[in-house]
Structures are given as structure tokens and as C-alpha cells.
Amino acid sequence: MLGDDADLLLCGVPVADNAVNYVSLPPEKYSPVEHACWSKGQAAPYIHLARTFGLVEEEKGKIKATSMLCNMFRSLLALSPEDVLPAVYLCTNKIAPDHENMELNIGGTTVVAALEEACGTKKSKVRELYNSLGDLGDVAQLCRQTQSLLAPPVALTLRGVYAALRRISLQAGSGSAIRKKSLIVKLMCSCREKEMKFLVRTLVRNLRIGAMMRTVLPALAQAVVFNSTPYEGLVENLKECLQRLSAEVVEAYNILPSLDVLVPSLMEKGIEFSSNTLSMAPGIPIKPMLAKITNGAPQVLKLFQNKAFTCEYKYDGQRAQIHKLADGSVRVFSRNGDETTSRFPDLVNIITESCGPRGTTFILDAEVVAIDRQNGSKLMSFQELSSRERGSKDSIIALDKIKVEICVFVFDIMFANGEQLLNLPLRQRRKYLKDLFGDVKVGYFEYATEMTVECNDACTDNEATLARMNSFLDDALHSSCEGIMVKSLDVDAGYTPSKRSDAWLKVKRDYVEGLNDSLDLVPIGAWYGNGRKAGWYSPFLMACYNPDTEEFQSVCRVMSGFSDSFYVEMRDFFDGDRIFQKKPPYYRTAEVPDMWLSPEVVWEIRGADFTVSPVHHAAIGLVHPSRGISVRFPRFIQCLSDRKPEECSTSADIADMFHSQTRKMNVNLEK
Ligand code: ATP
């Protein structure tokens, strides 16, 4: 890891203002050395990145955007390879692997105060501009441009900006706000061209250039291919080589999501890199396997025709990826890869006792569920579990303070005693798991309740199989579960990290009630309430997120399910700083609410069914070229306080749910 050396912040690299940016050239015409704006041996200037971001932001085509990032990386690889890792972090708006829980923790207020100091723009003016532009980066850029400079600023280096961000994130305790601000001011004072815009967007963690890990890693892989010495020899099968290496790098990241390990390994191995080069490592969470939504047992049977499969209870708790490291410590990670060990000291004890000496290292997939031991070990809802104290990075909850008890239901194992088990079929993984852990301890450590349907049963007697599945689903619902998971027992069906796989299907209770699944949506707009709701906001305009375009796309208006006190709370929450006067460019909808809300919170919404809509633009282009998907009769269920806005339901999720509904209802797309 790079040192946080403040000297790296500034350098005297001469970079011509308004220099032509060559990264938009086709890769075969781009010369990584000649077209760069600095020379070998120097630290790469941040402007190299900012200029590329400026072009990528304007570019709607994914292939072209990837090729610009690829060219940007090629110059780094050729001239200053030590800048490649910081550049990947800056492109993906991260400063460390997710599991290190290293956050910038900079609020808009700190950025606004820094802007005031660096550019002399009054806070009230910044707020006014923000309300009209909806993007702090654009505001900062405007403030910077209108400021007359006495002397040309000293150039920022790419690694210097990255090091400064890490340094900012480490500030804690008294006086930390002031120290953070002064580090930001120092960076701001050195910004040239569009650097200010992207620096501020990075600070508020909203880069908005559409460069996700899925774009940035293939771009880097392609840069490695184009820069590799025997490039001429590759020309014939260049396309194949580009595709292979891009896929390998993405695959490797799913298994080992640490850029600190992945990027140096890719740079060292070059075109020889493969996902097998890296092995999973206890302590680094892998991206969890996900399930496809179905609308009931008949659809499952259709999808798993002539195949053996297994049904498991779908517990209503929190996903936990449990790691035992070689040093004997046990660590827990959430579905998003954040470390949550400090929240679950009791889980750590349960696991340590259950595995005995047999498991030296392992990675398990499990659901942690709240349980009422005084009441026959009844399972409790996810809400009960989330009411449990949070703990933090450095403070573990004391065992005697725990009010909500838990039971862990383990359903998979991906790694054990140094061996990667991802490619083994589920039957073998389960056997491995049970051999390692042995007996259950009811109410503390259990395996997910399961029911297997062998291939013969599924083929010969559909009716009987359906009846068995429905009765298993009933049992699951009566045991306070959300529904059932149905998993393929095919010999080819391994554990596929990060994928919504056909090998895992889910059937949820909500299906019986209407929608296959509830939606996690973000309020992006609101109207002034009438009648009883005068003085509050109602309805709210709700949106899903499209990570490819980084847009929030509207799904529906919601006006039922809220309590009066919630209306008051939300009015106070949004009033002031969280209302935009103009529609931000990254909101996609034909609705025109009275006000646009800043994307801050995630709400669980349940509705009746999906329809194609000319007004709402969720999943536009995925189901219909110019229409989106909307949900009918939506109602508010609860606030999801542990989700960030970008972690709400995606456009692809909504398209999937729509398709799973149309399979049953034959919806006419032409209307
Ligand atoms: P959801 O909101 O339905 O939990 P999700 O997007 O978190 O969805 P999915 O893969 O769609 O994840 O659904 C599986 C989820 O169900 C897992 O993330 C896990 O938390 C939970 N779960 C409960 N029991 C099981 C089980 N037996 N096998 C797999 N996952 C289970």
C-alpha cells in the first residue's frame, strides 16, 4: 500500500493548459508515451485522470468509454506503473477494499466550508448553486472558474490526491473536522481545468462517470493487452485476448475483491493472468452468490425440468459470510462485503465452539436470524435483528449488552482448510460442511432446513412434487421464514460469486400477496400534500438505480403506508439542504414533482403488479425501447437504514421481476 506522504501532493510537472486529450483516439492509434502529458519517471499528474473523466462523462457509448479508460491506463502502465493502483481506486471511487471499512466520511458541509475558504464563495451562494445544479462537483467547478488566480497553481499528482484522500479518512478525534477541511482546501487550491469538479465528486463519493468496477477492470485488462510486448503476435486473435483477459480480471475480483492484491498481480502476470492465479483468502470476503426471483413452485419446476434440486428455508435475517483465518480469529462480513464482526461477538463464539479443531480455515455462507429463546426459540423478523446495537469498527458490543439473541443457519461453504470449493457441486459442499461442523446446536448453530427433490421424482410425478414443494413453502412461512430458496443439485452447478444465478431461485411469501418481491426504492421527488396532508409532502416519487448509467429512474408515486409522524419526520429531513430546485441530470422520469429530493434514503415498497409505463423510466431500454416499468398500488413498508441509495433495487432487478410476472400473465408490451 502506498504511504500517505503529504509531499506527494504537489509536484512541478509542466502540463500545458487546454492540451489536446488523446485518450479518445482508437487504441491502435494511441501512443501511451507520446500522447501522455508527462514523461517517464515523473509522477502522473491528476489532470491525466480528470481530463479522461471529462471525456468519459460526455460519452454515452460503453465501448468508447472503456477504450478511453484503457488508453488512460496505458500511459500509466508505460510511464509510471506505481500510479496504476491509485488510478483504479480513484476511477471506482474507492480508497480501500470494502472490507477494510475505510470511509472518507466527508459531508457536504465540510466540502462547502472548504470551497468557501479555497474559492472565496459564500456558503449561501454555494447552497443556492447546489439547489439549482444538484451536483456539488459542478458547483465547485463554477466557483473555481469564476475565481481569478494570482499565480498558476502547482500541479496535483494522481498518487498525491489518492494519498491525501486516505489521509483525510484517517483523521479522527478532536480537531479532525478542521484537519480534514484544511487538507481539502490544499487540494482545491491546486486544481486546474476540470480537476475541481472530479475532486469534489470523489470527496462526496458520487463520481458519476459511469465507471464501475465492471468497466474499469476490463479497461485495465485491455490496457495490459495493448501494452504487452509481443503485441504484434497478438493482433490476429486480439479480440479474443481482450475478451478473455477482461473476463478473467472481473472473475478474479469476484473471488478476491481486493484491488491491492489483484492489480499488482495483473501487472506482473500481464496477458498470462488468469482468475486461477489468485486464490480466495480468509479475511477478504467474496461477492455472494445471488438468486433469481420466481413466481412460485410451478415456475421453479419448469426451470429445473428433469434436474435434481433442493429446497431450503429462506430465513428472514441478515446474510453473514463467516471467515475463520489461519490465526484462529473469526470474522463476519455483510452481503455488501462490509465487516460486521464487532456487531456479532456472540456469533463469533458460536462458530468457534461449533467447528472444534477440525476447521483451521474456512469461509461459510449463512443467515443470522434473531431468535426468542424464552419463547420456544421462535425466529423473529429482520426488523428485530436490525434493532440490535451496531458496534463500530473499533468498538465491539459487549456480550452482556446484547438484547436480541441470534441463531446462525449455515447453508454453504466456499473454502475450507486451504482448499477452494467453489467448483464443487452443492451436494459435495454440503457434505464438506457437515463433516467439518458435525452436529447442530439447536437455537445457536443450525443448517438450513432442506428438502431434496431427486431427478426421478421431478420427472415422473410433477403433481406430487408440486404438492411437496408447496407444503415445504407453507412450513417455511409458518416458521417465520420469508419463503424458500431452490438450488440446483447439478454436478456443474458450483458456487458462482456475485451472480444472480439460474442455479439459485427464490420463492417468497410476497408472491402469494402480489408482487414477487418488494422493491427497495429511493425518494427523488415529492408533491405538496393536500387536505389532511397539507403541510407535509405526499405523494413521493420513488426511483430505482441503474449502475451502468448511474441514473435514478422513477418507478412510481407512493402515498400510502406512511404514519403521520413519518410525514412530519420526512418534511423536516428534506427541508432545507435536501431539496433541489432543478431536476438533476441523473434523474430519469417524465414526472414533474413540486420538488426534487436529494437521493439520501432507501424505503421498502410493496405493490400489486408491474406495468409498462410512458411516465416512469425504470428499466427503460431493458424491457421496452422507450418505456419504463412501473408498479401499481405501491405502499410504504419501512425505511431501510442500512442501505445506501446506490444499493437500492436496480433497473435490471426490476426488468427481471417484470419478466417473471409476464411469464405468468402475458403482458402486452406494444401498448
Ligand atoms: P432478498 O432481499 O430477497 O433477501 P437479496 O438480493 O439480498 O434478496 P437474493 O440472492 O436475491 O439476495 O436472495 C437470497 C437472500 O436470502 C440471501 O442474500 C440471504 O440473505 C437470504 N437467505 C436466507 N436463507 C437462505 C438460504 N437458505 N440460502 C441462501 N440465501 C438465503
Tab-separated table of N, CA and C in Angstrom, residues 46 53 93 104 106-108 110-112 114-115 118-119 126 130 135-144 156 161 165 184-185 187-188 191 194-208:
chain	number	residue	atom	x	y	z
A	46	TYR	N	-2.605	14.446	-11.861
A	46	TYR	CA	-4.025	14.129	-11.657
A	46	TYR	C	-4.847	14.561	-12.875
A	53	PHE	N	-11.799	11.650	-17.267
A	53	PHE	CA	-13.138	11.650	-16.664
A	53	PHE	C	-14.065	12.601	-17.424
A	93	ASN	N	-14.018	5.203	-7.367
A	93	ASN	CA	-14.462	5.986	-6.218
A	93	ASN	C	-14.316	5.235	-4.894
A	104	LEU	N	-14.376	7.795	3.608
A	104	LEU	CA	-13.941	9.189	3.596
A	104	LEU	C	-14.684	10.014	4.649
A	106	ILE	N	-16.910	12.349	4.587
A	106	ILE	CA	-16.932	13.804	4.411
A	106	ILE	C	-18.342	14.202	4.016
A	107	GLY	N	-18.932	15.083	4.781
A	107	GLY	CA	-20.280	15.531	4.464
A	107	GLY	C	-20.207	16.736	3.544
A	108	GLY	N	-21.364	17.056	2.957
A	108	GLY	CA	-21.459	18.234	2.093
A	108	GLY	C	-21.003	19.490	2.825
A	110	THR	N	-18.667	19.975	5.085
A	110	THR	CA	-17.209	20.161	5.085
A	110	THR	C	-16.742	20.655	3.720
A	111	VAL	N	-17.308	20.064	2.651
A	111	VAL	CA	-16.884	20.465	1.303
A	111	VAL	C	-17.267	21.923	1.053
A	112	VAL	N	-18.473	22.299	1.497
A	112	VAL	CA	-18.921	23.679	1.277
A	112	VAL	C	-18.005	24.656	2.036
A	114	ALA	N	-14.906	24.162	2.837
A	114	ALA	CA	-13.600	24.184	2.158
A	114	ALA	C	-13.672	25.043	0.904
A	115	LEU	N	-14.797	24.929	0.205
A	115	LEU	CA	-14.978	25.731	-1.018
A	115	LEU	C	-14.944	27.223	-0.690
A	118	ALA	N	-11.327	28.036	-0.098
A	118	ALA	CA	-10.437	27.935	-1.260
A	118	ALA	C	-10.812	28.921	-2.361
A	119	CYS	N	-12.097	29.153	-2.572
A	119	CYS	CA	-12.508	29.987	-3.705
A	119	CYS	C	-13.136	31.305	-3.277
A	126	VAL	N	-23.041	29.020	-2.461
A	126	VAL	CA	-22.792	27.616	-2.813
A	126	VAL	C	-24.101	26.836	-2.703
A	130	TYR	N	-26.035	24.885	-5.549
A	130	TYR	CA	-26.275	23.446	-5.389
A	130	TYR	C	-27.747	23.128	-5.621
A	135	ASP	N	-25.494	19.163	-8.102
A	135	ASP	CA	-24.248	18.397	-8.066
A	135	ASP	C	-23.144	19.289	-7.502
A	136	LEU	N	-22.572	18.835	-6.387
A	136	LEU	CA	-21.586	19.664	-5.710
A	136	LEU	C	-20.316	19.833	-6.559
A	137	GLY	N	-20.015	18.824	-7.379
A	137	GLY	CA	-18.846	18.911	-8.262
A	137	GLY	C	-19.020	20.029	-9.277
A	138	ASP	N	-20.217	20.102	-9.887
A	138	ASP	CA	-20.480	21.155	-10.869
A	138	ASP	C	-20.433	22.525	-10.196
A	139	VAL	N	-20.955	22.588	-8.962
A	139	VAL	CA	-20.944	23.852	-8.223
A	139	VAL	C	-19.497	24.286	-7.988
A	140	ALA	N	-18.676	23.350	-7.505
A	140	ALA	CA	-17.285	23.654	-7.184
A	140	ALA	C	-16.545	24.136	-8.426
A	141	GLN	N	-16.831	23.484	-9.555
A	141	GLN	CA	-16.171	23.853	-10.803
A	141	GLN	C	-16.513	25.303	-11.169
A	142	LEU	N	-17.773	25.647	-10.986
A	142	LEU	CA	-18.222	27.004	-11.289
A	142	LEU	C	-17.525	28.016	-10.371
A	143	CYS	N	-17.442	27.669	-9.081
A	143	CYS	CA	-16.786	28.570	-8.120
A	143	CYS	C	-15.325	28.768	-8.517
A	144	ARG	N	-14.698	27.662	-8.940
A	144	ARG	CA	-13.286	27.715	-9.303
A	144	ARG	C	-13.074	28.600	-10.527
A	156	LEU	N	-1.296	18.955	-9.287
A	156	LEU	CA	-1.593	17.838	-8.385
A	156	LEU	C	-1.122	16.555	-9.048
A	161	VAL	N	-3.165	12.902	-4.793
A	161	VAL	CA	-4.591	13.060	-4.477
A	161	VAL	C	-5.079	11.826	-3.721
A	165	LEU	N	-6.532	11.617	0.110
A	165	LEU	CA	-7.859	11.089	0.465
A	165	LEU	C	-7.742	10.067	1.601
A	184	ILE	N	-8.472	19.350	2.406
A	184	ILE	CA	-9.295	19.535	1.203
A	184	ILE	C	-8.989	20.891	0.546
A	185	VAL	N	-8.854	21.924	1.374
A	185	VAL	CA	-8.565	23.259	0.839
A	185	VAL	C	-7.251	23.220	0.044
A	187	LEU	N	-5.890	20.740	-1.484
A	187	LEU	CA	-6.114	20.101	-2.787
A	187	LEU	C	-6.837	21.054	-3.727
A	188	MET	N	-7.896	21.693	-3.197
A	188	MET	CA	-8.713	22.570	-4.050
A	188	MET	C	-7.892	23.705	-4.658
A	191	CYS	N	-6.199	22.918	-7.948
A	191	CYS	CA	-6.973	22.343	-9.058
A	191	CYS	C	-6.909	23.187	-10.322
A	194	LYS	N	-10.712	20.794	-15.213
A	194	LYS	CA	-11.885	20.182	-14.576
A	194	LYS	C	-11.530	19.384	-13.319
A	195	GLU	N	-10.305	19.561	-12.833
A	195	GLU	CA	-9.902	18.764	-11.663
A	195	GLU	C	-10.834	19.002	-10.475
A	196	MET	N	-11.248	20.261	-10.295
A	196	MET	CA	-12.081	20.610	-9.148
A	196	MET	C	-13.376	19.799	-9.128
A	197	LYS	N	-14.010	19.736	-10.293
A	197	LYS	CA	-15.282	19.017	-10.400
A	197	LYS	C	-15.131	17.565	-9.948
A	198	PHE	N	-14.084	16.904	-10.466
A	198	PHE	CA	-13.958	15.479	-10.163
A	198	PHE	C	-13.397	15.234	-8.764
A	199	LEU	N	-12.578	16.161	-8.296
A	199	LEU	CA	-12.090	16.038	-6.922
A	199	LEU	C	-13.280	16.094	-5.949
A	200	VAL	N	-14.156	17.086	-6.154
A	200	VAL	CA	-15.301	17.236	-5.237
A	200	VAL	C	-16.256	16.051	-5.369
A	201	ARG	N	-16.483	15.608	-6.588
A	201	ARG	CA	-17.354	14.438	-6.752
A	201	ARG	C	-16.758	13.226	-6.038
A	202	THR	N	-15.442	13.092	-6.105
A	202	THR	CA	-14.790	11.989	-5.397
A	202	THR	C	-14.992	12.145	-3.889
A	203	LEU	N	-14.850	13.376	-3.412
A	203	LEU	CA	-14.988	13.614	-1.971
A	203	LEU	C	-16.388	13.265	-1.480
A	204	VAL	N	-17.405	13.582	-2.281
A	204	VAL	CA	-18.767	13.273	-1.833
A	204	VAL	C	-19.226	11.919	-2.376
A	205	ARG	N	-18.288	11.162	-2.887
A	205	ARG	CA	-18.497	9.791	-3.333
A	205	ARG	C	-19.597	9.669	-4.384
A	206	ASN	N	-19.560	10.533	-5.352
A	206	ASN	CA	-20.535	10.453	-6.429
A	206	ASN	C	-19.857	10.898	-7.713
A	207	LEU	N	-19.031	10.023	-8.276
A	207	LEU	CA	-18.182	10.397	-9.401
A	207	LEU	C	-18.981	10.631	-10.680
A	208	ARG	N	-20.012	9.836	-10.855
A	208	ARG	CA	-20.936	9.981	-11.986
A	208	ARG	C	-20.266	10.010	-13.356
